[in-house]
XYZ file of N, CA, C and O in Angstrom:
488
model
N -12.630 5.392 6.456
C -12.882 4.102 5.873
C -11.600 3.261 5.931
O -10.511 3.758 5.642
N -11.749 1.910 6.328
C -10.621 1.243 6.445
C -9.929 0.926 5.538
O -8.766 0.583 5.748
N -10.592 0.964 3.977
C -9.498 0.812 2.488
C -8.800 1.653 2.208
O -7.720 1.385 1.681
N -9.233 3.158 2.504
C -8.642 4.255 2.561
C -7.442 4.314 3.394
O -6.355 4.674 2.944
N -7.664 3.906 4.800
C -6.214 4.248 5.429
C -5.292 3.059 5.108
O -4.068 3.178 5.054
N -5.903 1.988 4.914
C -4.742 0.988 4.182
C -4.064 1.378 3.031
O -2.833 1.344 3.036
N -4.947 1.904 1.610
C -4.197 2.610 0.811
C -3.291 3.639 1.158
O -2.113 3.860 0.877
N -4.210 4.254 1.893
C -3.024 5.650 2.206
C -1.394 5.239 2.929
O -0.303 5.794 2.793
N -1.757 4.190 3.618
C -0.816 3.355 4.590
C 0.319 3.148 3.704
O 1.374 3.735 3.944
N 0.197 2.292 2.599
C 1.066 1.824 2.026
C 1.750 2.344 0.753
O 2.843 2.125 0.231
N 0.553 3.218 0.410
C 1.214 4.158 -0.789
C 2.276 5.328 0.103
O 3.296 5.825 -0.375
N 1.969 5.476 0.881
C 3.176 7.007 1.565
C 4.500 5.784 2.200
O 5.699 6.061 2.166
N 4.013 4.613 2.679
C 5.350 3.511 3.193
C 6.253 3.837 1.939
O 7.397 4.280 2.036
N 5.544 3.539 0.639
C 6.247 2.933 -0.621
C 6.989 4.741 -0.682
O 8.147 4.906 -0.301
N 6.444 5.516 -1.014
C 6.686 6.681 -1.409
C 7.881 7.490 -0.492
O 8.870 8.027 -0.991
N 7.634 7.459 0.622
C 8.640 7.554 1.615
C 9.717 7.056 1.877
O 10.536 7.641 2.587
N 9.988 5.530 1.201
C 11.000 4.931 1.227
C 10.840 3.831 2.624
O 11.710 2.961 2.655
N 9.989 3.809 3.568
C 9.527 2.714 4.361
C 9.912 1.455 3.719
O 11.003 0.926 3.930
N 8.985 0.954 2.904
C 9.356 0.011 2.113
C 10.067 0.479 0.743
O 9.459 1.064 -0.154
N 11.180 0.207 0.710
C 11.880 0.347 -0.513
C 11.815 0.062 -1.828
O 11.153 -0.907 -2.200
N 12.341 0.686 -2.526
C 12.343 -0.280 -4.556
C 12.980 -1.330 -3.870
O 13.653 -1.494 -2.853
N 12.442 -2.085 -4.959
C 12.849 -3.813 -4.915
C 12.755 -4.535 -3.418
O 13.445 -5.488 -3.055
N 11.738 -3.854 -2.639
C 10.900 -4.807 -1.504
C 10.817 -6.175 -1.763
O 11.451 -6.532 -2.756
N 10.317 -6.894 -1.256
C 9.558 -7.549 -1.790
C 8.896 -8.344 -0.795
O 9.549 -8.788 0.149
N 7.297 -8.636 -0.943
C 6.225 -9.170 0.057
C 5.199 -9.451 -0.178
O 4.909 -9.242 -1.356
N 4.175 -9.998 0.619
C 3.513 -10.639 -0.148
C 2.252 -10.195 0.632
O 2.428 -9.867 1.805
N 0.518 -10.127 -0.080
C -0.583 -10.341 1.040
C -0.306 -10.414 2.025
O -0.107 -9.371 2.648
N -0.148 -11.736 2.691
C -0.202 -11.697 4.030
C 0.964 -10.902 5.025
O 0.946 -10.847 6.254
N 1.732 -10.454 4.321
C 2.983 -9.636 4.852
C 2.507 -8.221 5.110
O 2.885 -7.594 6.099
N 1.290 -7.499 3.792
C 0.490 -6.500 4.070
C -0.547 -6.747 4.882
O -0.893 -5.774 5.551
N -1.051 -7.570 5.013
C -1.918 -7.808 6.084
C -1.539 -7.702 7.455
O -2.048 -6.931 8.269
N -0.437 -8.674 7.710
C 0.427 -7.963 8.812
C 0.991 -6.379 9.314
O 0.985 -5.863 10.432
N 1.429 -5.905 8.099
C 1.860 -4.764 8.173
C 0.398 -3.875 8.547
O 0.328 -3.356 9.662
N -0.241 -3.791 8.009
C -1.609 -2.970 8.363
C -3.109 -3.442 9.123
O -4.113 -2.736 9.212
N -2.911 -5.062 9.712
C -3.864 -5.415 10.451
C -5.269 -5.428 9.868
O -6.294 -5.584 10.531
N -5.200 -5.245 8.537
C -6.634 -5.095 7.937
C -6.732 -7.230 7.352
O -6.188 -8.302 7.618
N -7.735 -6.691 6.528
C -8.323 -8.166 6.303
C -7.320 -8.188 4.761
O -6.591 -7.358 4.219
N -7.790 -9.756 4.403
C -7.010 -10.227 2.911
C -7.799 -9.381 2.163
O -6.983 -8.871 1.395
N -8.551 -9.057 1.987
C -9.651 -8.566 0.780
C -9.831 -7.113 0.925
O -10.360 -6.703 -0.109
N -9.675 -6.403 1.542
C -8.915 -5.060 1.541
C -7.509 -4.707 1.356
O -7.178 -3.715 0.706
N -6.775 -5.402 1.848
C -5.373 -5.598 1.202
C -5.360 -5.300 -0.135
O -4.884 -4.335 -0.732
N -6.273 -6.790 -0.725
C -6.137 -7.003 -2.180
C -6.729 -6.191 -3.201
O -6.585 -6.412 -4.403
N -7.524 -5.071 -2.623
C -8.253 -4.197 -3.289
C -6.883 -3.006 -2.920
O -6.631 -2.415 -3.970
N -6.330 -2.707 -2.224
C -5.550 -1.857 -1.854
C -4.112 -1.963 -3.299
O -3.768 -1.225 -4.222
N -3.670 -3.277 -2.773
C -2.841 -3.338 -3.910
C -3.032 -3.624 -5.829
O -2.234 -3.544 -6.762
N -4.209 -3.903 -5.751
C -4.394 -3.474 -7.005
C -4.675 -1.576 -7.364
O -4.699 -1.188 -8.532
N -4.813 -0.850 -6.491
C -4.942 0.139 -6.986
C -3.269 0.605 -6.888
O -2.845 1.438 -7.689
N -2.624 0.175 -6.146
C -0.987 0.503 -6.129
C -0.335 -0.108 -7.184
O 0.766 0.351 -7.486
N -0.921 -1.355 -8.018
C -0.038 -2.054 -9.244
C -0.753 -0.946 -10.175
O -0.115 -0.698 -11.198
N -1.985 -0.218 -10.008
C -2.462 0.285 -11.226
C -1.259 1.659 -10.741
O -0.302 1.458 -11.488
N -1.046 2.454 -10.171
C -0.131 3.396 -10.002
C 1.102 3.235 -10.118
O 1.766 4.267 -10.227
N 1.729 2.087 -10.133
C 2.860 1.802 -10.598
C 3.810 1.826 -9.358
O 5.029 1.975 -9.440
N 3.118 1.665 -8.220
C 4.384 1.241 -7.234
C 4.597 0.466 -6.647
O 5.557 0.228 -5.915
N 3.411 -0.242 -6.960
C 4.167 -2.523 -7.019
C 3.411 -2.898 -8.160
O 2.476 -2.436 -8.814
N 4.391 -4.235 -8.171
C 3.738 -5.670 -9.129
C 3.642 -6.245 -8.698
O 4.159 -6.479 -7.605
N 2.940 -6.819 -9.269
C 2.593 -8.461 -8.432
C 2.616 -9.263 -9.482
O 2.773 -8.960 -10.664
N 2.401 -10.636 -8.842
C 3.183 -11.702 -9.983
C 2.820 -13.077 -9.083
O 2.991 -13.001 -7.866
N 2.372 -14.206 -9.604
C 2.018 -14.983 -8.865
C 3.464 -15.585 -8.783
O 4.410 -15.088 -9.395
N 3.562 -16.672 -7.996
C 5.154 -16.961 -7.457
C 5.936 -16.095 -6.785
O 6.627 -16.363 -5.802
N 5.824 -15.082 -7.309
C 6.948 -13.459 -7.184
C 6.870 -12.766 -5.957
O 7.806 -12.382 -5.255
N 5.594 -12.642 -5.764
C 4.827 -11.919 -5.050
C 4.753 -10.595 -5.285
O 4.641 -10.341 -6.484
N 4.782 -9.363 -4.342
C 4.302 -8.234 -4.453
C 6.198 -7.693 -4.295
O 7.132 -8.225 -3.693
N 6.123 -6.493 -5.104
C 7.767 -5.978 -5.249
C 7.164 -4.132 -5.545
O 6.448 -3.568 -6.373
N 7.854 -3.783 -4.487
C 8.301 -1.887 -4.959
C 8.842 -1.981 -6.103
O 9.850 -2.587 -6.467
N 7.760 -1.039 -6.913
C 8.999 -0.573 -8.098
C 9.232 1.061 -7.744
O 8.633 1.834 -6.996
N 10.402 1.214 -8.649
C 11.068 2.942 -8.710
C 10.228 4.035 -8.896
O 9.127 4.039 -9.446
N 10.791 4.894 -8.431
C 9.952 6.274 -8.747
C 9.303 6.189 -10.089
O 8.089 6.266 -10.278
N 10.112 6.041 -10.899
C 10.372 5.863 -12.559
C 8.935 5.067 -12.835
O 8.515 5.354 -13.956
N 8.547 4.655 -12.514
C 7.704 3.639 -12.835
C 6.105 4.462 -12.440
O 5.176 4.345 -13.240
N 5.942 5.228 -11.221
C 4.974 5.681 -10.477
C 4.163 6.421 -11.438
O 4.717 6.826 -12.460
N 2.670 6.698 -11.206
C 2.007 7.542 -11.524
C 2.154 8.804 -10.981
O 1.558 8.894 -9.907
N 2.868 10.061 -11.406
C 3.539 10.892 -10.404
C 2.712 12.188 -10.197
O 2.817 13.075 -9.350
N 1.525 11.956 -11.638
C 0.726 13.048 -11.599
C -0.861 12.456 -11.304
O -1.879 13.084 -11.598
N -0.829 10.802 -10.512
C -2.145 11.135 -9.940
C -2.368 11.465 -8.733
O -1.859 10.780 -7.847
N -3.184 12.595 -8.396
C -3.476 12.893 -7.336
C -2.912 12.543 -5.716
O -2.423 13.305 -4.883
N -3.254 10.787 -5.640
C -2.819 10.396 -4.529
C -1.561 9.940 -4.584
O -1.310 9.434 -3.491
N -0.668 9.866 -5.291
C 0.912 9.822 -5.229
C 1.422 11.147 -5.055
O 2.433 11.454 -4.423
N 0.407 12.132 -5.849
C 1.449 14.120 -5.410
C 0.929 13.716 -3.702
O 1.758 13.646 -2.794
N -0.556 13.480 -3.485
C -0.266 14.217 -1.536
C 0.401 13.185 -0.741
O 0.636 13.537 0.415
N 0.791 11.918 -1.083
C 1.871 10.957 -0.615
C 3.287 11.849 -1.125
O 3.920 12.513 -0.304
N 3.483 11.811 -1.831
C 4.434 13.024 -2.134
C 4.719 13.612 -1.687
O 5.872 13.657 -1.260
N 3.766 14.523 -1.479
C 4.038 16.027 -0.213
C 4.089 15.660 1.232
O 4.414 16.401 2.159
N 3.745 14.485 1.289
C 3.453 14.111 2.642
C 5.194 13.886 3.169
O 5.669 14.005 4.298
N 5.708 13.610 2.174
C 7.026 12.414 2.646
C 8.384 13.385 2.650
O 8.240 14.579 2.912
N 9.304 13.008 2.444
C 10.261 13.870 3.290
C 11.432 14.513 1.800
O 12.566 14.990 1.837
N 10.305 14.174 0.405
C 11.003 15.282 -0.591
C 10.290 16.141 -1.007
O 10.527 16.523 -2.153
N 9.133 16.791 -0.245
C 8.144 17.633 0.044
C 8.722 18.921 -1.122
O 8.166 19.357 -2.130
N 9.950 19.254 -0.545
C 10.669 21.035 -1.449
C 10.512 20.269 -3.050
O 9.642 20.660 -3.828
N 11.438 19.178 -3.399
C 11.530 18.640 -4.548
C 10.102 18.718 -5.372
O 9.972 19.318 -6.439
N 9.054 18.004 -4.682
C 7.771 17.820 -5.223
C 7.123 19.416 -5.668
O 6.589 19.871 -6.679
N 7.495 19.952 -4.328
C 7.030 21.248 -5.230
C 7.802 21.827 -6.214
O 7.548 22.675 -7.070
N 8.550 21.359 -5.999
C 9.578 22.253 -7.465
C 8.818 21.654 -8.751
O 8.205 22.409 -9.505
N 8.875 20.455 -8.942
C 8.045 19.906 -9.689
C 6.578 20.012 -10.291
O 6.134 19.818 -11.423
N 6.047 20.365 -9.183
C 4.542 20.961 -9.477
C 4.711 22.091 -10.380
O 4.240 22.331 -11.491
N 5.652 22.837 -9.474
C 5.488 24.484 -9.883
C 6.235 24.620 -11.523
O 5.905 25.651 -12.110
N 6.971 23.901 -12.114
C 7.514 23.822 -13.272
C 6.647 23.520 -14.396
O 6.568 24.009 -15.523
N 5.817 22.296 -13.621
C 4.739 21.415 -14.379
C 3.692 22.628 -14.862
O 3.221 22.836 -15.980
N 3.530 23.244 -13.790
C 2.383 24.620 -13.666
C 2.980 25.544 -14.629
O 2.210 25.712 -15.575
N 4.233 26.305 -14.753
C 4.636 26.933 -15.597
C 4.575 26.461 -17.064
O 3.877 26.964 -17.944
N 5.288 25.572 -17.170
C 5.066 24.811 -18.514
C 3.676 24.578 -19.432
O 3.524 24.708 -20.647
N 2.898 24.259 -18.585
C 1.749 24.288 -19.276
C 1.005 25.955 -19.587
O 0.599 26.388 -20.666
N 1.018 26.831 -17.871
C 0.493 27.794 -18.506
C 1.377 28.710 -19.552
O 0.850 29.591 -20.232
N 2.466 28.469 -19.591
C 3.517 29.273 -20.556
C 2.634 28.582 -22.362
O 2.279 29.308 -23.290
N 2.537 27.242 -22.307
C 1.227 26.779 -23.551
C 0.334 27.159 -23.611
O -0.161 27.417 -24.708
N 0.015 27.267 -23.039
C -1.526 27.834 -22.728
C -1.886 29.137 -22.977
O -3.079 29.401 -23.121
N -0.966 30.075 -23.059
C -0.857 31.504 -23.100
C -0.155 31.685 -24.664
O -0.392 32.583 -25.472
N 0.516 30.861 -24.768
C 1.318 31.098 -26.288
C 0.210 30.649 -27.330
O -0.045 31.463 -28.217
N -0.418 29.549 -27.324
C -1.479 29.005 -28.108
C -2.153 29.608 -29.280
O -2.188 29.387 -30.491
N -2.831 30.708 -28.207
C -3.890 31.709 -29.261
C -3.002 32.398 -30.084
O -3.482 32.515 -31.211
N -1.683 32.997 -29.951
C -0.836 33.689 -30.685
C -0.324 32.829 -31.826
O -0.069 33.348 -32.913
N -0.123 31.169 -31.553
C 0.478 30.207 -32.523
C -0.378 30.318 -33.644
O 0.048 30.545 -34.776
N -1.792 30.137 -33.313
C -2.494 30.206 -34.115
C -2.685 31.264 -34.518
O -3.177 30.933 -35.597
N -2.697 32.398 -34.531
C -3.250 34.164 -34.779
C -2.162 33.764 -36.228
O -2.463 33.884 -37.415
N -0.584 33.168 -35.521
C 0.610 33.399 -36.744
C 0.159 32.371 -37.736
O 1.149 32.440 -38.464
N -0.627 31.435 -38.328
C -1.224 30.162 -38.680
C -0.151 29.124 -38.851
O 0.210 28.555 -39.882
N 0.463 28.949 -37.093
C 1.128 27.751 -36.522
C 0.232 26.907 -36.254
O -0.971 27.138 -36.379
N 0.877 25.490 -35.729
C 0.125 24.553 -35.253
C -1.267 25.210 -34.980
O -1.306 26.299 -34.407
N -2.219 24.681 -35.311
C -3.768 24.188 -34.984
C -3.822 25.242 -36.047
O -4.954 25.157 -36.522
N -3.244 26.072 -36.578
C -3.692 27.671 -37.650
C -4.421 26.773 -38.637
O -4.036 25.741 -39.187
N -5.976 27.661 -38.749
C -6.404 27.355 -39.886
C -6.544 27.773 -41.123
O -7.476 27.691 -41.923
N -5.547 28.210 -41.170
C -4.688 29.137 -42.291
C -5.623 28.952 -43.947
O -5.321 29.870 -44.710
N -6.532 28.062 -44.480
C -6.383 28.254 -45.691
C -7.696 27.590 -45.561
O -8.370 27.354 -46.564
């Protein structure tokens, strides 16, 4: 589908460092860049302002923001992620993220057994 590879297009540019933090461009500059129409563009970059790796701004136009800013745990920013060239990093990240939770996840029932957090002690 052609919204798809435009998204995908520009979220791995941004993520990769193609287009950089503090870019800055506008519609028709993505339109150029990806040969698609205005109205796929504009559906494209609203799902990238909702992920946090542009704004837009009338006057302003469209601007990369920082990692810092990104949605880092939805889906299509981890496989833009993995896709791009801090691939080892990202997994380190996953795999911590993964520990951390199941290390909660496993302690839980015991928190409560001791009537810690969630204990319904009384």
């Amino acid at each position: 589908m052609i919204f798809d590879r435009v998204l995908d297009g520009l979220g791995a540019a941004i993520v990769d460092g193609s287009l950089p933090t503090a870019h800055r461009d506008s519609i028709d500059g993505f339109v150029t860049r990806t040969g698609s129409s205005r109205s796929i563009v504009r559906e494209a970059v609203r799902v990238l302002v909702g992920l946090g790796l542009l704004s837009a701004g009338r006057r302003v136009g469209l601007r990369v923001l920082p990692a810092s800013e990104w949605d880092v745990l939805d889906p299509r920013v981890i496989g833009w992620r993995l896709a791009g060239p801090e691939r080892g990093g990202v997994l380190g990240e996953l795999r911590a993220l993964r520990r951390a939770v199941w290390f909660k996840h496993i302690r839980a029932p015991e928190t409560r057994r001791e009537g810690g957090v969630g204990g319904g002690g009384g």
